[in-house]
Amino acid sequence: MNRTEIVTLLASESEREGILAQGWVRTRRDSKDFFFLELNDGSCLKNLQAVVTRDVPNFEELKAISTGASVSVVGKLIASQGKGQSWEIQANEVTLIGAADDSFPLQKKRHSMEFLREISHLRPRANLFGAIFRVRSRLSFSIHRFFQEHGFFHVHTPIITSSDCEGAGDMFKVTTIDIDKPPRSEDGFLDFSRDFFAQPTYLTVSGQLEGEAFATSLGKIYTFGPTFRAENSHTSRHASEFWMVEPEIAFCDLQQDIDWAEKFVKWVVKDILDTCKEDLELFFNFVDKGLQERLQFVVERPFHRVSYTEAVEILLAADRKWEYPVEWGANLQSEHERYLTEEHFKSPVTVYDYPKDIKPFYMRINDDGKTVAAMDVLVPGIGEIVGGSQREERLEVLLENMKKHGISEVDYGWYADLRRYGSVPHAGFGLGFERLLMFVTGVANIRDVIPFARTPGSA
RNA sequence: UGCCCUGUAGCUCAGUGGUAGAGCAGGUGACUGUUAAUCACUUGGUCGUAGGUUCGAAUCCUACCGGGGCAGCCA
């Protein structure tokens, strides 16, 4: 007999004889001659209530079934007499598959997030984490759907890279060198020619540069994969290993890039609202009271757009003391970004045309000579969720910029080639998958939306 | 990397210089439909670790270790 998933059973239209349900016991309630089991199999948030009476053959042996145990129940799906569920299973046969003794750490009460992080292998059996990881799965699918349905091709950019300055933070080294006896060249330096790849290699911090090679071939592409940052960041929004979405679009300028970013965020949030209703209810009720309204808002209202220069004027005019002074040419700080999105506009807002001196070498210089065609999408509660730009497509300007930023013309010759042969205006953006998931679920700490989180000092 | 908070039972916490506590979980029993079931009884602690102050330290001081928050950097 094949098992029927609980999500299917609970959606049943009529009674069903002879069904098999299997899952883990969330709680057990005993009476003298019968007991109730709450069974969860992960297929949905809700549990299936099983009613087990003395008529079941091995009733006495079933005392060993406790919270956390895995069981099989064969029986009849019937309308429930009790309140709180429409269907329940009247058991004919019950089998204990795997017992869980009283050391099972998940109890039928609220645990702190900190405690649950210590048992990351068991926490997906808790309601909240089951919901988070079901939504994570759907969000991943939504992202692929959006791009596939809009003519983008998925490109698998490399995870191991020899580019040591892809424009983002510190990198993890990849090596097979014996760190106790490293090979040295005659002048005493590490001899990477004797390393596995015969040169220094790292875990990628971004697939953007490789993505540009494919955008200028296939037209519209996206990457969606793991990225690694060796930054010593201790915040609730940073992880050392996270997933990033990076679309790259040929024949595209900055305003069109912003159009794509906004359309993408709206589309994906709408899809989650449509397909994850039950799990979202949990977040709305127990995680973040303002979440439902915020998600609705993102889907329905247009995002605001302001230039960096206008944003600075808004911040200077604000009746507010800043910890970091506001001044044209300085980066916007967390407090500034949050003010713009949470208080001034009270909606997602896209800031564009940043000063060129605070941005990386590949961004396109605007005609004013002072700013670059860069943009950040800011959302309430998280801050920056998308960062993107139009890329410099003019060979001479790019080469000059690389020189200014100390980028090797030899190592990045391939990147310059994209401008040397059939160069086109193109643009793209990067979006942190976990940050989007935090925004969608209202979960405040990035460690709680990653199955097994890697952060400084913890792996 | 800087600043701040925190560590007491399996879990969540109270206890601020005078013999270690509660709720939940666990155990035993009761109960004919429960819903974080209920009721009665009950097991459980080198108070993170190491020093120090004191007649006396969970409580005060120092160091180390663990957890967390904010900021910087970014996604």
XYZ file of C-alpha atoms (C1' of nucleotides) in Angstrom:
534
model
C 0.000 0.000 0.000
C 1.366 3.417 -0.922
C 1.299 6.277 1.511
C -0.982 9.201 0.818
C 0.477 12.552 1.788
C -1.315 14.495 4.479
C -1.721 17.534 2.235
C -3.786 15.308 -0.084
C -5.785 13.675 2.709
C -6.770 16.999 4.261
C -7.967 18.243 0.873
C -10.166 15.174 0.433
C -13.769 15.644 -0.737
C -15.197 12.474 0.758
C -14.477 9.670 3.215
C -11.844 7.166 2.124
C -11.350 3.568 3.238
C -8.030 1.786 3.537
C -5.569 4.625 3.401
C -1.970 4.691 4.649
C -0.636 7.811 6.355
C 2.956 8.025 7.587
C 4.709 10.773 9.445
C 6.197 12.086 12.653
C 4.237 12.508 15.869
C 3.887 16.138 16.912
C 1.899 15.388 20.058
C -0.119 12.683 21.708
C -3.218 13.054 23.889
C -4.262 10.107 26.025
C -7.606 9.027 27.409
C -8.432 5.780 29.172
C -9.381 3.659 26.176
C -8.012 5.616 23.252
C -5.528 8.291 22.287
C -5.040 10.947 19.647
C -1.891 11.407 17.565
C -1.074 14.569 15.675
C 0.815 13.391 12.607
C 2.918 15.618 10.354
C 4.665 14.413 7.211
C 6.069 17.729 6.026
C 3.799 17.898 2.986
C 1.984 20.836 4.565
C 1.809 22.848 7.749
C -1.256 21.101 9.139
C -1.225 17.824 11.044
C -3.463 14.833 10.516
C -5.237 13.697 13.685
C -5.250 9.941 14.136
C -7.706 8.333 16.548
C -6.381 5.086 18.044
C -8.763 2.968 20.131
C -8.393 -0.285 22.082
C -9.737 -2.096 19.007
C -6.344 -1.684 17.385
C -4.609 -5.079 17.835
C -1.349 -4.045 19.529
C -2.845 -1.196 21.560
C -0.759 -1.870 24.686
C 2.538 -1.808 22.724
C 1.692 1.597 21.322
C 2.430 3.254 24.669
C 5.961 3.770 23.289
C 4.710 6.248 20.687
C 5.698 9.710 21.847
C 6.465 13.139 20.442
C 9.054 12.850 17.674
C 8.430 9.184 16.807
C 7.700 8.091 13.238
C 4.605 5.972 12.665
C 2.451 4.300 10.020
C -1.302 4.446 10.345
C -3.669 2.397 8.192
C -7.304 3.295 8.546
C -10.288 5.216 7.319
C -10.394 8.921 6.580
C -13.559 10.245 8.229
C -15.108 13.585 9.067
C -13.846 14.627 12.494
C -16.233 14.913 15.430
C -13.906 17.353 17.126
C -13.323 20.986 16.379
C -10.090 22.161 14.810
C -9.915 19.785 11.848
C -12.367 18.637 9.219
C -10.780 15.225 8.582
C -9.147 12.625 10.799
C -8.010 9.059 10.385
C -9.674 6.287 12.390
C -6.846 3.795 12.849
C -7.158 0.087 12.136
C -3.443 -0.658 12.305
C -0.708 1.437 13.860
C 3.010 0.699 13.545
C 5.817 2.425 15.376
C 8.558 2.845 12.755
C 11.171 4.734 14.736
C 10.821 5.605 18.413
C 11.979 8.903 19.926
C 12.884 8.789 23.586
C 12.527 11.631 26.071
C 15.780 13.210 24.924
C 14.005 14.380 21.742
C 14.601 18.119 21.993
C 11.527 19.507 20.229
C 8.669 19.988 22.635
C 5.129 21.010 21.987
C 5.770 24.562 23.017
C 7.630 27.540 21.628
C 11.385 27.347 21.575
C 13.774 30.230 21.158
C 15.283 30.706 17.702
C 18.743 30.517 19.297
C 18.047 27.071 20.732
C 16.637 25.817 17.444
C 19.760 27.010 15.603
C 21.759 24.601 17.756
C 19.701 21.696 16.380
C 19.593 22.687 12.726
C 19.210 19.009 11.754
C 15.946 18.712 13.717
C 14.441 22.171 13.456
C 12.793 21.553 10.054
C 10.436 19.315 12.064
C 9.158 22.407 13.874
C 6.139 24.152 12.330
C 7.854 27.462 11.679
C 10.872 25.928 9.995
C 8.809 23.531 7.939
C 6.948 26.568 6.636
C 10.150 28.539 5.986
C 11.742 25.759 3.993
C 8.640 24.959 1.980
C 8.472 28.652 1.034
C 12.198 28.639 0.299
C 11.654 25.813 -2.155
C 8.752 27.586 -3.836
C 10.617 30.891 -4.016
C 13.482 29.158 -5.768
C 11.022 27.702 -8.274
C 9.318 31.097 -8.707
C 12.620 32.695 -9.605
C 13.309 30.112 -12.291
C 9.758 30.437 -13.570
C 9.946 34.213 -13.840
C 13.113 34.182 -15.874
C 12.252 31.156 -17.993
C 8.852 32.624 -18.856
C 10.433 35.950 -19.802
C 13.001 34.528 -22.222
C 16.046 34.350 -19.946
C 18.499 31.437 -20.117
C 19.941 29.933 -16.951
C 23.754 29.960 -16.981
C 25.831 27.925 -14.517
C 28.748 30.209 -13.784
C 31.760 28.673 -12.032
C 31.924 28.289 -8.260
C 35.706 28.023 -8.292
C 37.260 31.079 -9.885
C 40.713 32.506 -10.493
C 39.458 36.084 -10.570
C 40.557 37.641 -7.320
C 38.546 40.840 -7.561
C 35.114 40.225 -8.914
C 34.037 43.466 -7.339
C 32.792 42.206 -3.997
C 34.223 41.298 -0.631
C 36.965 39.041 0.731
C 37.252 35.587 -0.799
C 37.805 32.055 0.471
C 40.906 30.434 -0.995
C 40.619 27.075 -2.718
C 43.770 25.001 -2.538
C 45.170 21.494 -2.133
C 48.476 22.822 -0.802
C 49.611 21.167 2.432
C 49.457 24.155 4.762
C 52.069 22.619 7.073
C 54.586 22.192 4.224
C 53.666 24.696 1.494
C 55.801 24.766 -1.657
C 58.040 27.871 -1.810
C 59.640 29.506 -4.790
C 63.298 30.544 -4.604
C 62.430 33.996 -3.282
C 60.426 32.456 -0.431
C 56.907 33.169 -1.671
C 54.206 30.518 -1.937
C 54.592 28.710 -5.244
C 51.090 28.506 -6.629
C 52.341 26.932 -9.854
C 52.512 23.724 -7.814
C 48.952 24.095 -6.513
C 46.052 22.089 -7.985
C 45.037 24.695 -10.563
C 48.601 26.001 -11.012
C 47.433 29.440 -9.840
C 45.587 30.946 -6.855
C 41.884 30.101 -6.893
C 38.901 31.171 -4.824
C 35.229 30.506 -4.195
C 33.143 32.884 -6.283
C 31.714 36.068 -4.813
C 29.616 36.776 -7.918
C 28.874 35.265 -11.301
C 28.301 38.662 -12.868
C 31.412 38.998 -15.017
C 30.956 35.523 -16.500
C 27.258 36.306 -16.823
C 28.117 39.280 -19.018
C 29.917 36.943 -21.438
C 26.728 34.934 -21.830
C 24.375 37.945 -21.934
C 26.431 39.259 -24.832
C 25.858 35.914 -26.567
C 22.435 34.592 -25.539
C 20.806 37.979 -24.953
C 19.086 37.567 -21.597
C 20.552 35.255 -18.980
C 20.440 34.697 -15.247
C 22.591 32.889 -12.758
C 21.200 31.418 -9.572
C 23.644 29.655 -7.319
C 25.796 29.715 -4.215
C 28.181 32.571 -3.462
C 30.777 32.931 -0.744
C 32.052 35.904 1.208
C 34.857 35.698 3.739
C 33.845 39.021 5.302
C 33.900 39.019 9.090
C 30.348 40.319 9.257
C 28.389 39.821 12.458
C 24.876 40.869 11.557
C 21.483 39.258 11.118
C 21.615 39.913 7.347
C 24.972 38.373 6.367
C 26.065 34.790 5.826
C 29.360 33.409 4.528
C 27.556 31.111 2.088
C 24.380 32.333 0.430
C 22.552 32.102 -2.870
C 22.428 34.912 -5.331
C 20.279 35.636 -8.366
C 22.061 37.613 -11.075
C 20.262 38.418 -14.320
C 22.240 40.113 -17.095
C 20.542 41.685 -20.105
C 22.014 42.770 -23.442
C 20.732 45.886 -25.221
C 19.514 47.296 -21.913
C 20.063 50.599 -20.125
C 19.748 51.488 -16.443
C 16.082 52.496 -16.447
C 15.171 49.274 -18.253
C 17.286 47.393 -15.731
C 15.274 48.975 -12.910
C 12.082 48.022 -14.748
C 13.222 44.394 -14.757
C 14.226 44.445 -11.085
C 10.880 45.851 -9.957
C 8.889 43.558 -12.215
C 10.872 40.595 -10.929
C 10.352 41.383 -7.233
C 6.628 41.998 -7.730
C 6.131 38.852 -9.808
C 7.908 36.587 -7.376
C 6.156 37.993 -4.290
C 2.798 37.629 -6.053
C 3.566 34.005 -6.865
C 4.375 33.265 -3.216
C 1.178 35.009 -2.078
C -0.784 32.832 -4.502
C 0.871 29.488 -3.807
C 1.988 29.483 -0.163
C -1.140 30.777 1.568
C -1.189 28.355 4.480
C 2.479 28.794 5.386
C 2.243 32.574 4.961
C -0.634 32.662 7.470
C 1.789 31.361 10.065
C 4.222 34.197 9.330
C 1.433 36.789 9.296
C 0.092 35.631 12.674
C 3.198 34.665 14.614
C 6.275 36.215 13.005
C 5.471 39.708 11.716
C 2.120 41.432 12.161
C 2.819 43.968 9.411
C 3.970 41.405 6.863
C 0.749 40.796 4.981
C 0.178 44.470 4.359
C 3.778 44.980 3.254
C 3.690 42.120 0.742
C 0.360 43.285 -0.640
C 1.833 46.753 -0.980
C 4.852 45.513 -2.921
C 2.633 43.673 -5.389
C 0.112 46.462 -5.933
C 1.922 49.796 -5.721
C 4.620 51.132 -8.022
C 8.083 51.419 -6.479
C 9.409 54.926 -6.028
C 12.490 56.000 -7.949
C 14.886 58.730 -6.890
C 18.346 59.650 -8.021
C 21.113 59.476 -5.443
C 21.324 63.290 -5.609
C 17.600 63.640 -4.841
C 17.923 61.086 -2.036
C 20.698 63.141 -0.446
C 18.471 66.232 -0.613
C 15.619 64.343 1.080
C 17.947 63.163 3.838
C 19.419 66.639 4.364
C 15.910 68.097 4.627
C 14.809 65.419 7.122
C 14.219 66.585 10.684
C 16.554 64.015 12.116
C 19.982 63.619 13.650
C 22.143 61.189 11.673
C 24.831 59.103 13.281
C 26.676 59.318 9.973
C 26.579 62.691 8.267
C 24.764 63.000 4.950
C 26.859 64.540 2.236
C 26.991 64.165 -1.548
C 29.709 61.673 -2.399
C 29.379 59.500 0.691
C 27.749 56.082 0.682
C 24.200 55.862 2.003
C 24.296 54.207 5.433
C 21.805 51.702 6.808
C 20.031 54.432 8.771
C 19.672 56.530 5.592
C 18.359 53.667 3.479
C 15.883 52.663 6.154
C 14.641 56.222 6.536
C 13.990 56.478 2.804
C 12.082 53.218 2.462
C 10.443 52.928 5.895
C 9.631 56.528 6.754
C 9.864 58.921 3.833
C 8.373 56.798 1.018
C 6.894 54.010 3.157
C 7.356 51.671 0.193
C 10.138 50.001 -1.760
C 12.297 52.642 -3.387
C 14.982 52.468 -6.045
C 17.935 54.845 -5.773
C 20.026 55.315 -8.923
C 23.006 57.271 -10.337
C 25.510 56.956 -7.485
C 28.816 58.843 -7.246
C 31.393 56.956 -9.314
C 34.071 57.034 -6.615
C 32.153 54.693 -4.306
C 31.313 52.106 -6.979
C 33.282 49.332 -8.751
C 35.138 49.527 -12.060
C 32.583 47.877 -14.338
C 29.740 50.376 -13.878
C 28.949 52.728 -16.753
C 30.014 56.337 -16.270
C 27.203 58.816 -16.867
C 27.519 61.866 -19.107
C 27.971 64.154 -16.065
C 31.338 62.459 -15.451
C 30.585 62.288 -11.701
C 28.071 59.466 -11.371
C 27.668 55.904 -12.586
C 24.563 54.115 -13.830
C 24.069 52.100 -10.634
C 20.898 51.337 -8.720
C 19.828 49.810 -5.406
C 16.317 48.633 -4.574
C 15.550 49.274 -0.907
C 12.703 47.546 0.946
C 11.261 48.151 4.412
C 12.665 45.898 7.107
C 15.677 44.682 5.163
C 17.216 47.673 3.402
C 19.115 46.884 0.236
C 17.719 43.816 -1.486
C 18.850 44.412 -5.078
C 22.009 46.068 -6.352
C 22.607 46.548 -10.044
C 24.027 48.686 -12.790
C 24.423 49.331 -16.459
C 27.877 48.027 -17.382
C 30.527 50.118 -19.109
C 30.380 49.023 -22.745
C 32.951 51.523 -24.138
C 36.349 49.804 -24.383
C 38.536 52.862 -23.769
C 36.470 54.037 -20.809
C 36.509 50.542 -19.287
C 40.276 50.160 -19.713
C 40.866 53.525 -18.088
C 38.576 52.592 -15.219
C 40.355 49.266 -14.719
C 43.656 51.101 -14.537
C 42.270 53.487 -11.906
C 40.983 50.563 -9.828
C 44.192 48.563 -10.230
C 42.558 45.768 -12.217
C 44.979 43.709 -14.302
C 44.477 44.178 -18.037
C 45.992 40.748 -18.581
C 43.800 38.802 -16.144
C 40.700 40.642 -17.331
C 41.590 40.685 -21.020
C 38.696 38.299 -21.643
C 36.342 40.780 -19.967
C 37.606 43.631 -22.125
C 37.170 41.391 -25.177
C 33.399 41.584 -24.631
C 33.786 45.303 -25.500
C 36.400 44.711 -28.197
C 34.095 42.548 -30.297
C 30.509 43.588 -30.905
C 30.052 45.529 -27.678
C 26.496 46.430 -26.665
C 24.924 48.396 -23.856
C 23.976 45.877 -21.188
C 22.890 45.858 -17.581
C 22.063 43.508 -14.755
C 21.510 43.195 -11.054
C 22.156 40.922 -8.111
C 19.631 39.854 -5.542
C 20.355 37.977 -2.329
C 18.054 34.969 -2.315
C 17.989 34.719 1.480
C 17.262 38.425 1.863
C 14.290 38.064 -0.443
C 13.172 35.064 1.589
C 13.505 37.098 4.802
C 11.408 39.834 3.229
C 8.738 37.358 2.149
C 8.544 35.465 5.462
C 9.243 38.300 7.910
C 11.957 36.189 9.544
C 14.481 38.615 11.015
C 17.691 36.565 10.994
C 19.328 35.158 7.855
C 20.499 32.109 9.864
C 16.876 31.035 10.179
C 16.116 30.920 6.447
C 19.172 28.781 5.543
C 18.976 25.019 6.147
C 22.478 24.831 7.582
C 23.804 28.376 7.953
C 27.489 29.244 7.655
C 28.560 32.437 9.420
C 31.922 33.643 10.807
C 33.002 31.270 13.567
C 30.257 28.774 12.787
C 30.020 26.077 10.109
C 36.607 44.702 13.121
C 34.236 48.158 16.894
C 30.418 49.015 20.687
C 26.628 46.754 23.766
C 23.661 42.699 26.061
C 23.615 37.694 27.893
C 25.008 32.524 30.089
C 20.791 29.285 36.567
C 16.971 22.037 35.530
C 15.966 19.037 28.798
C 13.323 24.087 27.305
C 11.627 29.282 28.820
C 12.894 32.149 32.796
C 12.758 34.259 38.249
C 16.312 34.753 42.024
C 21.147 41.349 42.866
C 25.746 39.064 49.337
C 22.968 34.623 53.895
C 20.924 26.677 52.859
C 18.654 26.560 44.585
C 13.016 28.286 42.567
C 8.588 28.365 38.970
C 6.114 27.014 34.401
C 6.579 23.619 30.520
C 8.880 18.881 29.088
C 9.922 13.823 31.377
C 7.906 9.784 35.001
C 3.517 7.503 37.759
C -1.707 7.484 38.256
C -6.933 9.304 36.909
C -10.271 10.555 32.894
C -15.355 8.003 26.843
C -13.658 13.098 21.695
C -9.022 15.620 22.902
C -6.801 20.286 20.213
C 0.002 23.603 23.512
C -6.150 18.473 26.588
C -7.170 18.509 31.895
C -6.406 16.908 37.236
C -3.147 14.692 41.270
C 1.623 13.129 42.702
C 6.812 13.103 41.202
C 12.270 12.742 39.111
C 15.669 16.416 37.805
C 21.059 21.598 39.219
C 29.481 21.436 40.172
C 24.242 28.421 38.771
C 29.411 28.535 31.285
C 34.952 27.781 32.890
C 39.153 29.445 35.838
C 40.872 32.787 39.286
C 39.886 36.764 42.951
C 37.134 39.881 46.951
C 34.276 38.280 51.419
C 32.926 35.080 57.678
C 29.757 33.796 53.460
C 29.214 34.449 46.047
C 24.243 32.261 41.237
C 24.650 37.473 42.976
C 30.595 41.776 43.301
C 35.629 41.992 40.303
C 39.139 39.948 36.328
C 40.232 36.713 32.313
C 38.705 33.070 28.955
C 34.739 30.362 26.330
C 29.693 30.181 24.248
C 25.112 32.779 22.496
C 22.788 37.310 20.785
C 22.057 42.577 19.080
C 23.689 47.088 16.587
C 27.265 49.422 13.317
C 30.913 49.019 9.318
C 31.476 45.932 4.655
C 27.782 43.996 1.330
C 23.543 40.632 -1.145
